[in-house]
Amino acid sequence: MPATPPLIRNAEARRLFLAAQGLANPPRRRLDHAGLQRLIDDLGFVQVDSINAVERAHHTILFARNQTYRQRQLTRLLEREASLFENWTHDASIIPARFYPYWQPRFERERQRLLERWRKWRRRGFEDTIGSVLGQIRAQGPLMARQLTDNAGNGNGARRKSGDGWWDWHPAKTALEYLWRTGELAVARREGFQKVYDLSERVIPPEHRAHVPEHEDFVAWKCAQALDRLVMATPGELAAFWGGIRPDEAKVWCAAAHEAGELVEVAVEPADDAPPRRAFARPDIFERLKALPEPPERLRALSPFDPLLRDRKRAQRLFDFDYRIEIYVPEAKRKYGYYVFPLLEGARLIGRLDMKHHRQDGELRVAGLWLEPKVKLTRGRRARLEAELERQRRFTGAERVVFADGWIRSLA
């Protein structure tokens, strides 16, 4: 390795990452079903979350990249074309079905790990229901947790919040989640936001289930695919991107790929005054820099679960943006709000916005705006914000945008 690897300036690193994350594409270009599939393939996964403050996270992530995206397109790819599937990365996610072979070794790893972990904090008895739950779905077809009968676990999949913050699922619900996380079951569809489970063999196309890669190929695929989406990364960042592999496994892969000339070492300049951070990249990274498009100057509200921000420490280094989701922070201790949207303008994260869709009233309500230090709410920036709010209004079906008194909370 060179003593002083070539430097990637912070502005260049941002542009590289934004392009890899689909945030440098023309946001008005019509997105058909094939284009949506390509977008999700390029992202690698889209996180799913139950909170519906404005729109579900997976829809918000895709809309931020293309304003012509509509929710029904994703439903078609998941439920009719089966070109996507739901399972786990670092969290529940929508994943291209062609990646399914590389989840099968993960399922094997998860079987014992989840049993050991869940025995500590799930209600007792879920292991005893696994066989009966699987048998009922095999015999009856797709089921939701609440449709399970008593002999498979009391019938309603009820859950309550435990004292430590975890959902305390009924044993049958826990068995369903275990069977899903370990590949025996798959999500066939959702009704509302409730998962409908079926046997994986009846949901995942057979061509994606036929091949189970060897361990070395599994690790190599995970690392290589993560690097394609992160562009420049440490072994720890590669391991964390998908989950399912360890940092030491990623470190071994990086060393071998570097030795073979498949990777180069670079130094990535952070947004603050910290020293550059060493990382690995593809050998053509500086050629890619020459052809990079400029990200759109429009202002965009990102989901708190957007992949641009998933690695909070990395986002802070690249964008000098310290972001925390405060949904689990007691209201009195929140700095900003329950569900606050980061604001991307061009290649900068410039602030955060507290907004919520009040569906019964037909209102998209803006409760607060916080801009980063040295960012001013100029006339042009306010116009860009209002344009984004209008896009969000149309996307969610709200009738109007309403601003709370004192909504401009903090200006440097």
mmCIF file of C-alpha atoms in Angstrom:
data_model
loop_
_atom_site.group_PDB
_atom_site.id
_atom_site.type_symbol
_atom_site.label_atom_id
_atom_site.label_comp_id
_atom_site.label_asym_id
_atom_site.label_seq_id
_atom_site.Cartn_x
_atom_site.Cartn_y
_atom_site.Cartn_z
ATOM 1 C CA MET A 1 0.000 0.000 0.000
ATOM 2 C CA PRO A 2 1.293 3.489 -0.765
ATOM 3 C CA ALA A 3 2.372 5.555 2.247
ATOM 4 C CA THR A 4 0.223 8.442 1.012
ATOM 5 C CA PRO A 5 -2.748 7.244 -1.048
ATOM 6 C CA PRO A 6 -4.306 9.633 -3.571
ATOM 7 C CA LEU A 7 -6.750 12.123 -2.078
ATOM 8 C CA ILE A 8 -10.437 12.396 -2.923
ATOM 9 C CA ARG A 9 -11.636 15.852 -1.972
ATOM 10 C CA ASN A 10 -14.752 16.142 0.128
ATOM 11 C CA ALA A 11 -16.813 17.739 -2.644
ATOM 12 C CA GLU A 12 -15.773 14.905 -4.978
ATOM 13 C CA ALA A 13 -16.617 12.233 -2.393
ATOM 14 C CA ARG A 14 -20.070 13.712 -1.932
ATOM 15 C CA ARG A 15 -20.763 13.757 -5.655
ATOM 16 C CA LEU A 16 -19.542 10.166 -6.063
ATOM 17 C CA PHE A 17 -21.770 8.940 -3.266
ATOM 18 C CA LEU A 18 -24.807 10.932 -4.402
ATOM 19 C CA ALA A 19 -24.463 9.543 -7.929
ATOM 20 C CA ALA A 20 -24.175 5.971 -6.640
ATOM 21 C CA GLN A 21 -27.280 6.555 -4.519
ATOM 22 C CA GLY A 22 -29.425 7.693 -7.449
ATOM 23 C CA LEU A 23 -29.555 11.282 -6.196
ATOM 24 C CA ALA A 24 -27.783 12.788 -9.198
ATOM 25 C CA ASN A 25 -30.296 11.454 -11.738
ATOM 26 C CA PRO A 26 -32.826 13.805 -13.394
ATOM 27 C CA PRO A 27 -35.713 13.720 -10.889
ATOM 28 C CA ARG A 28 -38.390 14.553 -13.478
ATOM 29 C CA ARG A 29 -37.519 11.761 -15.927
ATOM 30 C CA ARG A 30 -40.485 9.422 -16.283
ATOM 31 C CA LEU A 31 -39.999 6.291 -14.202
ATOM 32 C CA ASP A 32 -41.611 3.169 -15.657
ATOM 33 C CA HIS A 33 -41.620 -0.253 -13.989
ATOM 34 C CA ALA A 34 -38.323 -1.286 -15.582
ATOM 35 C CA GLY A 35 -36.768 1.992 -14.463
ATOM 36 C CA LEU A 36 -37.982 1.464 -10.912
ATOM 37 C CA GLN A 37 -36.485 -2.026 -10.914
ATOM 38 C CA ARG A 38 -33.144 -0.595 -12.086
ATOM 39 C CA LEU A 39 -33.268 2.078 -9.407
ATOM 40 C CA ILE A 40 -33.794 -0.471 -6.635
ATOM 41 C CA ASP A 41 -31.117 -2.725 -8.144
ATOM 42 C CA ASP A 42 -28.719 0.234 -8.064
ATOM 43 C CA LEU A 43 -29.589 1.092 -4.466
ATOM 44 C CA GLY A 44 -29.334 -2.554 -3.423
ATOM 45 C CA PHE A 45 -32.215 -2.358 -0.999
ATOM 46 C CA VAL A 46 -34.901 0.021 0.231
ATOM 47 C CA GLN A 47 -35.632 0.010 3.957
ATOM 48 C CA VAL A 48 -39.173 -0.608 5.163
ATOM 49 C CA ASP A 49 -40.503 1.058 8.293
ATOM 50 C CA SER A 50 -43.957 1.165 9.845
ATOM 51 C CA ILE A 51 -44.048 4.889 10.696
ATOM 52 C CA ASN A 52 -46.331 6.788 8.346
ATOM 53 C CA ALA A 53 -45.812 10.424 9.336
ATOM 54 C CA VAL A 54 -45.964 11.626 5.730
ATOM 55 C CA GLU A 55 -45.557 8.417 3.701
ATOM 56 C CA ARG A 56 -43.914 5.058 4.417
ATOM 57 C CA ALA A 57 -40.107 5.156 4.342
ATOM 58 C CA HIS A 58 -39.725 2.954 1.258
ATOM 59 C CA HIS A 59 -42.002 5.210 -0.783
ATOM 60 C CA THR A 60 -40.282 8.373 0.472
ATOM 61 C CA ILE A 61 -36.850 6.984 -0.432
ATOM 62 C CA LEU A 62 -37.914 6.269 -4.002
ATOM 63 C CA PHE A 63 -39.849 9.528 -4.445
ATOM 64 C CA ALA A 64 -36.788 11.533 -3.376
ATOM 65 C CA ARG A 65 -34.993 10.137 -6.415
ATOM 66 C CA ASN A 66 -37.775 10.475 -8.941
ATOM 67 C CA GLN A 67 -40.869 12.617 -8.540
ATOM 68 C CA THR A 68 -42.830 10.545 -11.087
ATOM 69 C CA TYR A 69 -42.646 7.461 -8.819
ATOM 70 C CA ARG A 70 -45.997 6.219 -7.543
ATOM 71 C CA GLN A 71 -46.670 3.709 -4.767
ATOM 72 C CA ARG A 72 -48.575 1.247 -6.967
ATOM 73 C CA GLN A 73 -45.454 0.661 -9.061
ATOM 74 C CA LEU A 74 -43.630 -0.889 -6.131
ATOM 75 C CA THR A 75 -46.640 -3.046 -5.267
ATOM 76 C CA ARG A 76 -46.647 -4.439 -8.793
ATOM 77 C CA LEU A 77 -42.953 -5.388 -8.694
ATOM 78 C CA LEU A 78 -43.344 -7.030 -5.284
ATOM 79 C CA GLU A 79 -46.661 -8.801 -5.613
ATOM 80 C CA ARG A 80 -47.290 -9.413 -9.320
ATOM 81 C CA GLU A 81 -43.859 -9.682 -10.894
ATOM 82 C CA ALA A 82 -42.005 -11.075 -7.843
ATOM 83 C CA SER A 83 -38.877 -9.243 -9.002
ATOM 84 C CA LEU A 84 -38.390 -7.970 -5.451
ATOM 85 C CA PHE A 85 -38.638 -9.654 -2.058
ATOM 86 C CA GLU A 86 -38.753 -8.556 1.563
ATOM 87 C CA ASN A 87 -36.233 -9.681 4.116
ATOM 88 C CA TRP A 88 -33.467 -8.338 6.320
ATOM 89 C CA THR A 89 -30.345 -6.309 5.651
ATOM 90 C CA HIS A 90 -29.471 -4.237 8.716
ATOM 91 C CA ASP A 91 -33.244 -3.913 9.057
ATOM 92 C CA ALA A 92 -36.395 -4.961 7.197
ATOM 93 C CA SER A 93 -35.912 -4.095 3.522
ATOM 94 C CA ILE A 94 -37.142 -4.571 -0.031
ATOM 95 C CA ILE A 95 -34.424 -6.324 -2.064
ATOM 96 C CA PRO A 96 -34.070 -7.367 -5.741
ATOM 97 C CA ALA A 97 -35.148 -10.996 -6.124
ATOM 98 C CA ARG A 98 -32.066 -11.786 -8.199
ATOM 99 C CA PHE A 99 -30.044 -11.213 -5.015
ATOM 100 C CA TYR A 100 -31.962 -13.970 -3.206
ATOM 101 C CA PRO A 101 -29.233 -16.624 -3.619
ATOM 102 C CA TYR A 102 -26.973 -14.480 -1.416
ATOM 103 C CA TRP A 103 -29.571 -14.428 1.339
ATOM 104 C CA GLN A 104 -29.695 -18.220 1.601
ATOM 105 C CA PRO A 105 -26.324 -18.546 3.417
ATOM 106 C CA ARG A 106 -27.502 -15.746 5.701
ATOM 107 C CA PHE A 107 -30.636 -17.719 6.544
ATOM 108 C CA GLU A 108 -28.432 -20.579 7.705
ATOM 109 C CA ARG A 109 -26.404 -18.241 9.921
ATOM 110 C CA GLU A 110 -29.513 -16.656 11.384
ATOM 111 C CA ARG A 111 -31.190 -19.864 12.544
ATOM 112 C CA GLN A 112 -29.093 -20.422 15.640
ATOM 113 C CA ARG A 113 -28.234 -16.770 16.252
ATOM 114 C CA LEU A 114 -31.869 -15.692 16.389
ATOM 115 C CA LEU A 115 -32.872 -18.617 18.578
ATOM 116 C CA GLU A 116 -30.218 -17.722 21.122
ATOM 117 C CA ARG A 117 -31.029 -14.016 21.019
ATOM 118 C CA TRP A 118 -34.794 -14.271 21.042
ATOM 119 C CA ARG A 119 -34.831 -16.745 23.932
ATOM 120 C CA LYS A 120 -33.577 -13.850 26.059
ATOM 121 C CA TRP A 121 -36.233 -11.269 25.249
ATOM 122 C CA ARG A 122 -39.212 -12.883 23.523
ATOM 123 C CA ARG A 123 -42.021 -14.535 25.414
ATOM 124 C CA ARG A 124 -41.443 -18.215 26.167
ATOM 125 C CA GLY A 125 -43.023 -20.816 23.934
ATOM 126 C CA PHE A 126 -42.322 -19.467 20.459
ATOM 127 C CA GLU A 127 -40.001 -22.376 19.634
ATOM 128 C CA ASP A 128 -42.815 -24.827 20.357
ATOM 129 C CA THR A 129 -45.073 -23.129 17.799
ATOM 130 C CA ILE A 130 -42.627 -22.994 14.874
ATOM 131 C CA GLY A 131 -43.615 -26.374 13.442
ATOM 132 C CA SER A 132 -47.365 -25.844 13.822
ATOM 133 C CA VAL A 133 -47.232 -22.341 12.307
ATOM 134 C CA LEU A 134 -45.271 -23.617 9.312
ATOM 135 C CA GLY A 135 -47.644 -26.548 8.931
ATOM 136 C CA GLN A 136 -50.713 -24.342 8.968
ATOM 137 C CA ILE A 137 -49.366 -22.061 6.240
ATOM 138 C CA ARG A 138 -48.294 -25.072 4.194
ATOM 139 C CA ALA A 139 -51.834 -26.459 4.397
ATOM 140 C CA GLN A 140 -53.932 -23.300 4.216
ATOM 141 C CA GLY A 141 -51.848 -20.888 2.157
ATOM 142 C CA PRO A 142 -50.926 -17.264 2.858
ATOM 143 C CA LEU A 143 -51.805 -16.004 6.350
ATOM 144 C CA MET A 144 -51.359 -12.953 8.541
ATOM 145 C CA ALA A 145 -50.406 -13.282 12.190
ATOM 146 C CA ARG A 146 -53.948 -12.586 13.369
ATOM 147 C CA GLN A 147 -55.317 -15.414 11.212
ATOM 148 C CA LEU A 148 -53.385 -18.178 12.959
ATOM 149 C CA THR A 149 -55.637 -20.583 14.820
ATOM 150 C CA ASP A 150 -55.354 -21.524 18.488
ATOM 151 C CA ASN A 151 -53.427 -24.709 17.903
ATOM 152 C CA ALA A 152 -50.778 -22.626 16.137
ATOM 153 C CA GLY A 153 -50.649 -20.027 18.862
ATOM 154 C CA ASN A 154 -53.830 -18.358 20.056
ATOM 155 C CA GLY A 155 -54.990 -16.841 16.886
ATOM 156 C CA ASN A 156 -54.318 -13.127 16.854
ATOM 157 C CA GLY A 157 -50.592 -12.497 16.826
ATOM 158 C CA ALA A 158 -51.176 -9.860 19.495
ATOM 159 C CA ARG A 159 -48.265 -7.805 20.679
ATOM 160 C CA ARG A 160 -47.587 -5.216 23.346
ATOM 161 C CA LYS A 161 -44.654 -2.951 24.157
ATOM 162 C CA SER A 162 -42.362 -4.496 26.756
ATOM 163 C CA GLY A 163 -40.551 -2.521 29.415
ATOM 164 C CA ASP A 164 -37.269 -2.551 27.497
ATOM 165 C CA GLY A 165 -38.794 -1.051 24.363
ATOM 166 C CA TRP A 166 -39.097 -4.267 22.301
ATOM 167 C CA TRP A 167 -42.376 -5.419 20.872
ATOM 168 C CA ASP A 168 -43.512 -8.358 22.975
ATOM 169 C CA TRP A 169 -45.007 -10.569 20.292
ATOM 170 C CA HIS A 170 -47.273 -13.496 20.950
ATOM 171 C CA PRO A 171 -45.310 -16.780 20.487
ATOM 172 C CA ALA A 172 -47.039 -17.480 17.156
ATOM 173 C CA LYS A 173 -46.108 -14.035 15.818
ATOM 174 C CA THR A 174 -42.524 -14.612 16.940
ATOM 175 C CA ALA A 175 -42.535 -17.969 15.146
ATOM 176 C CA LEU A 176 -43.743 -16.262 11.949
ATOM 177 C CA GLU A 177 -40.975 -13.675 12.134
ATOM 178 C CA TYR A 178 -38.387 -16.355 12.871
ATOM 179 C CA LEU A 179 -39.505 -18.424 9.873
ATOM 180 C CA TRP A 180 -39.399 -15.304 7.684
ATOM 181 C CA ARG A 181 -35.976 -14.179 8.906
ATOM 182 C CA THR A 182 -34.571 -17.672 8.296
ATOM 183 C CA GLY A 183 -36.032 -18.157 4.829
ATOM 184 C CA GLU A 184 -38.750 -20.758 5.362
ATOM 185 C CA LEU A 185 -41.440 -18.143 4.790
ATOM 186 C CA ALA A 186 -41.582 -15.066 2.579
ATOM 187 C CA VAL A 187 -43.847 -12.030 2.479
ATOM 188 C CA ALA A 188 -46.366 -12.695 -0.274
ATOM 189 C CA ARG A 189 -48.027 -9.284 0.007
ATOM 190 C CA ARG A 190 -49.176 -6.730 2.550
ATOM 191 C CA GLU A 191 -52.700 -5.791 3.504
ATOM 192 C CA GLY A 192 -52.536 -2.298 4.883
ATOM 193 C CA PHE A 193 -49.113 -2.635 6.374
ATOM 194 C CA GLN A 194 -49.653 -6.155 7.761
ATOM 195 C CA LYS A 195 -47.412 -8.858 6.302
ATOM 196 C CA VAL A 196 -49.078 -11.832 4.640
ATOM 197 C CA TYR A 197 -46.742 -14.821 4.892
ATOM 198 C CA ASP A 198 -46.443 -17.838 2.598
ATOM 199 C CA LEU A 199 -43.911 -20.578 1.940
ATOM 200 C CA SER A 200 -40.839 -19.160 0.227
ATOM 201 C CA GLU A 201 -41.118 -21.790 -2.488
ATOM 202 C CA ARG A 202 -44.525 -20.330 -3.421
ATOM 203 C CA VAL A 203 -43.308 -16.703 -3.440
ATOM 204 C CA ILE A 204 -39.685 -16.609 -4.637
ATOM 205 C CA PRO A 205 -39.232 -17.614 -8.310
ATOM 206 C CA PRO A 206 -37.479 -21.002 -8.576
ATOM 207 C CA GLU A 207 -34.530 -19.633 -10.570
ATOM 208 C CA HIS A 208 -33.547 -17.521 -7.571
ATOM 209 C CA ARG A 209 -33.737 -20.430 -5.125
ATOM 210 C CA ALA A 210 -31.743 -22.938 -7.149
ATOM 211 C CA HIS A 211 -28.244 -21.740 -6.278
ATOM 212 C CA VAL A 212 -26.709 -21.443 -2.817
ATOM 213 C CA PRO A 213 -23.231 -19.849 -3.036
ATOM 214 C CA GLU A 214 -20.261 -21.142 -1.099
ATOM 215 C CA HIS A 215 -19.134 -19.071 1.870
ATOM 216 C CA GLU A 216 -16.221 -17.413 0.041
ATOM 217 C CA ASP A 217 -18.458 -16.385 -2.851
ATOM 218 C CA PHE A 218 -21.097 -15.134 -0.410
ATOM 219 C CA VAL A 219 -18.596 -12.836 1.348
ATOM 220 C CA ALA A 220 -17.065 -11.663 -1.935
ATOM 221 C CA TRP A 221 -20.463 -10.796 -3.404
ATOM 222 C CA LYS A 222 -21.543 -8.890 -0.297
ATOM 223 C CA CYS A 223 -18.333 -6.856 -0.220
ATOM 224 C CA ALA A 224 -18.159 -6.147 -3.946
ATOM 225 C CA GLN A 225 -21.799 -5.134 -4.173
ATOM 226 C CA ALA A 226 -21.515 -2.923 -1.093
ATOM 227 C CA LEU A 227 -18.483 -1.169 -2.564
ATOM 228 C CA ASP A 228 -20.352 -0.478 -5.796
ATOM 229 C CA ARG A 229 -22.941 1.418 -3.757
ATOM 230 C CA LEU A 230 -20.626 3.118 -1.271
ATOM 231 C CA VAL A 231 -17.907 3.848 -3.906
ATOM 232 C CA MET A 232 -15.163 4.266 -1.278
ATOM 233 C CA ALA A 233 -15.356 2.366 1.994
ATOM 234 C CA THR A 234 -13.533 0.720 4.872
ATOM 235 C CA PRO A 235 -13.951 -3.011 5.562
ATOM 236 C CA GLY A 236 -16.231 -2.169 8.479
ATOM 237 C CA GLU A 237 -18.470 -0.070 6.234
ATOM 238 C CA LEU A 238 -18.639 -2.864 3.661
ATOM 239 C CA ALA A 239 -19.672 -5.396 6.308
ATOM 240 C CA ALA A 240 -22.331 -3.076 7.723
ATOM 241 C CA PHE A 241 -23.938 -2.231 4.375
ATOM 242 C CA TRP A 242 -25.945 -5.445 3.982
ATOM 243 C CA GLY A 243 -25.328 -7.050 7.343
ATOM 244 C CA GLY A 244 -24.790 -10.791 7.418
ATOM 245 C CA ILE A 245 -20.982 -10.748 7.293
ATOM 246 C CA ARG A 246 -18.379 -9.745 9.857
ATOM 247 C CA PRO A 247 -15.853 -6.882 9.576
ATOM 248 C CA ASP A 248 -12.954 -9.350 9.757
ATOM 249 C CA GLU A 249 -14.381 -11.223 6.747
ATOM 250 C CA ALA A 250 -14.618 -7.955 4.817
ATOM 251 C CA LYS A 251 -11.057 -7.076 5.844
ATOM 252 C CA VAL A 252 -9.739 -10.357 4.411
ATOM 253 C CA TRP A 253 -11.634 -9.764 1.156
ATOM 254 C CA CYS A 254 -10.286 -6.202 0.846
ATOM 255 C CA ALA A 255 -6.718 -7.345 1.385
ATOM 256 C CA ALA A 256 -6.987 -10.072 -1.255
ATOM 257 C CA ALA A 257 -8.734 -7.809 -3.781
ATOM 258 C CA HIS A 258 -6.149 -5.079 -3.211
ATOM 259 C CA GLU A 259 -3.311 -7.548 -3.693
ATOM 260 C CA ALA A 260 -4.922 -8.705 -6.949
ATOM 261 C CA GLY A 261 -5.179 -5.122 -8.240
ATOM 262 C CA GLU A 262 -8.973 -5.122 -8.044
ATOM 263 C CA LEU A 263 -9.008 -2.351 -5.430
ATOM 264 C CA VAL A 264 -6.921 0.729 -4.754
ATOM 265 C CA GLU A 265 -6.468 2.607 -1.519
ATOM 266 C CA VAL A 266 -7.582 6.224 -1.391
ATOM 267 C CA ALA A 267 -7.745 8.932 1.266
ATOM 268 C CA VAL A 268 -11.171 10.553 1.632
ATOM 269 C CA GLU A 269 -11.236 14.139 2.856
ATOM 270 C CA PRO A 270 -13.955 14.693 5.479
ATOM 271 C CA ALA A 271 -16.235 17.721 5.661
ATOM 272 C CA ASP A 272 -14.651 18.955 8.885
ATOM 273 C CA ASP A 273 -11.016 19.522 9.865
ATOM 274 C CA ALA A 274 -10.315 15.876 10.682
ATOM 275 C CA PRO A 275 -7.520 14.111 8.769
ATOM 276 C CA PRO A 276 -8.408 12.187 5.596
ATOM 277 C CA ARG A 277 -9.702 8.658 6.176
ATOM 278 C CA ARG A 278 -8.235 5.727 4.279
ATOM 279 C CA ALA A 279 -10.646 3.596 2.294
ATOM 280 C CA PHE A 280 -10.764 1.156 -0.600
ATOM 281 C CA ALA A 281 -12.193 1.936 -4.037
ATOM 282 C CA ARG A 282 -12.285 0.568 -7.569
ATOM 283 C CA PRO A 283 -9.231 1.398 -9.698
ATOM 284 C CA ASP A 284 -11.326 3.543 -12.058
ATOM 285 C CA ILE A 285 -12.573 5.899 -9.357
ATOM 286 C CA PHE A 286 -10.702 8.934 -10.697
ATOM 287 C CA GLU A 287 -11.956 8.262 -14.219
ATOM 288 C CA ARG A 288 -15.486 8.135 -12.816
ATOM 289 C CA LEU A 289 -14.940 11.513 -11.220
ATOM 290 C CA LYS A 290 -14.441 13.111 -14.628
ATOM 291 C CA ALA A 291 -17.831 11.928 -15.865
ATOM 292 C CA LEU A 292 -19.894 12.668 -12.761
ATOM 293 C CA PRO A 293 -23.145 14.583 -13.236
ATOM 294 C CA GLU A 294 -23.902 17.482 -10.957
ATOM 295 C CA PRO A 295 -26.740 16.638 -8.545
ATOM 296 C CA PRO A 296 -29.957 18.632 -9.085
ATOM 297 C CA GLU A 297 -30.032 21.928 -7.215
ATOM 298 C CA ARG A 298 -33.598 21.358 -6.067
ATOM 299 C CA LEU A 299 -34.330 20.913 -2.384
ATOM 300 C CA ARG A 300 -35.492 17.422 -1.373
ATOM 301 C CA ALA A 301 -36.870 15.967 1.856
ATOM 302 C CA LEU A 302 -35.193 12.634 2.604
ATOM 303 C CA SER A 303 -36.620 9.829 4.675
ATOM 304 C CA PRO A 304 -34.911 9.419 8.065
ATOM 305 C CA PHE A 305 -34.185 5.895 6.763
ATOM 306 C CA ASP A 306 -32.704 7.022 3.438
ATOM 307 C CA PRO A 307 -29.642 4.941 2.479
ATOM 308 C CA LEU A 308 -27.652 8.162 2.104
ATOM 309 C CA LEU A 309 -27.917 8.533 5.888
ATOM 310 C CA ARG A 310 -28.078 4.931 7.090
ATOM 311 C CA ASP A 311 -24.484 5.042 8.333
ATOM 312 C CA ARG A 312 -24.786 8.110 10.558
ATOM 313 C CA LYS A 313 -21.054 8.438 11.234
ATOM 314 C CA ARG A 314 -20.235 8.224 7.537
ATOM 315 C CA ALA A 315 -22.881 10.828 6.713
ATOM 316 C CA GLN A 316 -21.407 13.141 9.308
ATOM 317 C CA ARG A 317 -17.905 12.758 7.856
ATOM 318 C CA LEU A 318 -19.043 13.340 4.274
ATOM 319 C CA PHE A 319 -21.702 16.003 4.812
ATOM 320 C CA ASP A 320 -20.898 17.457 8.258
ATOM 321 C CA PHE A 321 -24.479 16.605 9.191
ATOM 322 C CA ASP A 322 -25.164 15.105 12.598
ATOM 323 C CA TYR A 323 -28.500 13.322 12.312
ATOM 324 C CA ARG A 324 -30.413 11.285 14.861
ATOM 325 C CA ILE A 325 -33.898 9.830 14.688
ATOM 326 C CA GLU A 326 -35.690 10.913 17.847
ATOM 327 C CA ILE A 327 -38.682 8.565 17.768
ATOM 328 C CA TYR A 328 -37.360 6.728 20.837
ATOM 329 C CA VAL A 329 -36.317 9.911 22.646
ATOM 330 C CA PRO A 330 -38.817 11.145 25.276
ATOM 331 C CA GLU A 331 -40.676 14.155 23.918
ATOM 332 C CA ALA A 332 -39.259 16.541 26.534
ATOM 333 C CA LYS A 333 -35.718 15.591 25.547
ATOM 334 C CA ARG A 334 -36.087 15.855 21.775
ATOM 335 C CA LYS A 335 -33.946 18.477 20.104
ATOM 336 C CA TYR A 336 -36.002 18.637 16.919
ATOM 337 C CA GLY A 337 -39.020 16.330 16.722
ATOM 338 C CA TYR A 338 -40.458 12.835 16.561
ATOM 339 C CA TYR A 339 -39.911 12.280 12.821
ATOM 340 C CA VAL A 340 -37.819 14.944 11.149
ATOM 341 C CA PHE A 341 -36.785 14.890 7.488
ATOM 342 C CA PRO A 342 -33.212 15.809 6.449
ATOM 343 C CA LEU A 343 -33.128 18.368 3.644
ATOM 344 C CA LEU A 344 -30.816 17.807 0.680
ATOM 345 C CA GLU A 345 -30.022 20.739 -1.602
ATOM 346 C CA GLY A 346 -27.659 19.940 -4.433
ATOM 347 C CA ALA A 347 -24.755 18.138 -2.762
ATOM 348 C CA ARG A 348 -25.364 19.585 0.740
ATOM 349 C CA LEU A 349 -27.515 18.546 3.658
ATOM 350 C CA ILE A 350 -28.755 21.968 4.736
ATOM 351 C CA GLY A 351 -31.289 21.346 7.477
ATOM 352 C CA ARG A 352 -34.230 19.332 8.739
ATOM 353 C CA LEU A 353 -37.971 19.639 8.479
ATOM 354 C CA ASP A 354 -40.707 18.499 10.853
ATOM 355 C CA MET A 355 -43.787 17.783 8.746
ATOM 356 C CA LYS A 356 -46.717 15.410 9.062
ATOM 357 C CA HIS A 357 -49.626 14.383 6.862
ATOM 358 C CA HIS A 358 -52.867 14.806 8.835
ATOM 359 C CA ARG A 359 -54.986 12.589 6.637
ATOM 360 C CA GLN A 360 -58.367 13.233 8.215
ATOM 361 C CA ASP A 361 -57.942 16.969 7.716
ATOM 362 C CA GLY A 362 -56.282 16.716 4.296
ATOM 363 C CA GLU A 363 -53.342 18.775 5.528
ATOM 364 C CA LEU A 364 -49.587 18.468 5.193
ATOM 365 C CA ARG A 365 -48.561 20.401 8.299
ATOM 366 C CA VAL A 366 -45.114 21.920 8.712
ATOM 367 C CA ALA A 367 -44.270 22.257 12.400
ATOM 368 C CA GLY A 368 -40.628 23.256 12.232
ATOM 369 C CA LEU A 369 -37.633 24.072 10.050
ATOM 370 C CA TRP A 370 -34.059 24.021 11.338
ATOM 371 C CA LEU A 371 -31.279 25.126 9.011
ATOM 372 C CA GLU A 372 -27.652 24.210 9.521
ATOM 373 C CA PRO A 373 -25.177 26.880 10.694
ATOM 374 C CA LYS A 374 -24.324 29.404 7.977
ATOM 375 C CA VAL A 375 -27.334 28.329 5.872
ATOM 376 C CA LYS A 376 -29.768 31.191 5.290
ATOM 377 C CA LEU A 377 -33.398 31.012 4.278
ATOM 378 C CA THR A 378 -32.942 33.161 1.181
ATOM 379 C CA ARG A 379 -35.795 33.957 -1.154
ATOM 380 C CA GLY A 380 -34.564 31.325 -3.616
ATOM 381 C CA ARG A 381 -34.178 28.659 -0.930
ATOM 382 C CA ARG A 382 -37.634 29.334 0.439
ATOM 383 C CA ALA A 383 -39.053 28.981 -3.073
ATOM 384 C CA ARG A 384 -37.248 25.630 -3.436
ATOM 385 C CA LEU A 385 -38.642 24.497 -0.078
ATOM 386 C CA GLU A 386 -42.169 25.480 -1.068
ATOM 387 C CA ALA A 387 -41.758 23.623 -4.368
ATOM 388 C CA GLU A 388 -40.708 20.471 -2.494
ATOM 389 C CA LEU A 389 -43.639 20.786 -0.100
ATOM 390 C CA GLU A 390 -45.977 21.057 -3.068
ATOM 391 C CA ARG A 391 -44.446 17.881 -4.546
ATOM 392 C CA GLN A 392 -44.947 16.129 -1.201
ATOM 393 C CA ARG A 393 -48.537 17.370 -1.047
ATOM 394 C CA ARG A 394 -49.350 15.918 -4.447
ATOM 395 C CA PHE A 395 -47.519 12.662 -3.699
ATOM 396 C CA THR A 396 -49.383 12.054 -0.449
ATOM 397 C CA GLY A 397 -52.745 13.297 -1.711
ATOM 398 C CA ALA A 398 -53.000 16.077 0.878
ATOM 399 C CA GLU A 399 -55.265 18.968 -0.068
ATOM 400 C CA ARG A 400 -53.096 21.784 1.252
ATOM 401 C CA VAL A 401 -49.853 22.674 3.032
ATOM 402 C CA VAL A 402 -50.243 24.395 6.394
ATOM 403 C CA PHE A 403 -47.472 26.140 8.342
ATOM 404 C CA ALA A 404 -47.545 26.281 12.154
ATOM 405 C CA ASP A 405 -46.904 29.547 13.911
ATOM 406 C CA GLY A 406 -43.185 30.010 14.462
ATOM 407 C CA TRP A 407 -42.300 27.157 12.118
ATOM 408 C CA ILE A 408 -38.930 28.720 11.258
ATOM 409 C CA ARG A 409 -37.198 27.513 14.385
ATOM 410 C CA SER A 410 -33.512 28.207 14.014
ATOM 411 C CA LEU A 411 -31.502 30.325 11.632
ATOM 412 C CA ALA A 412 -27.772 30.909 12.077
#
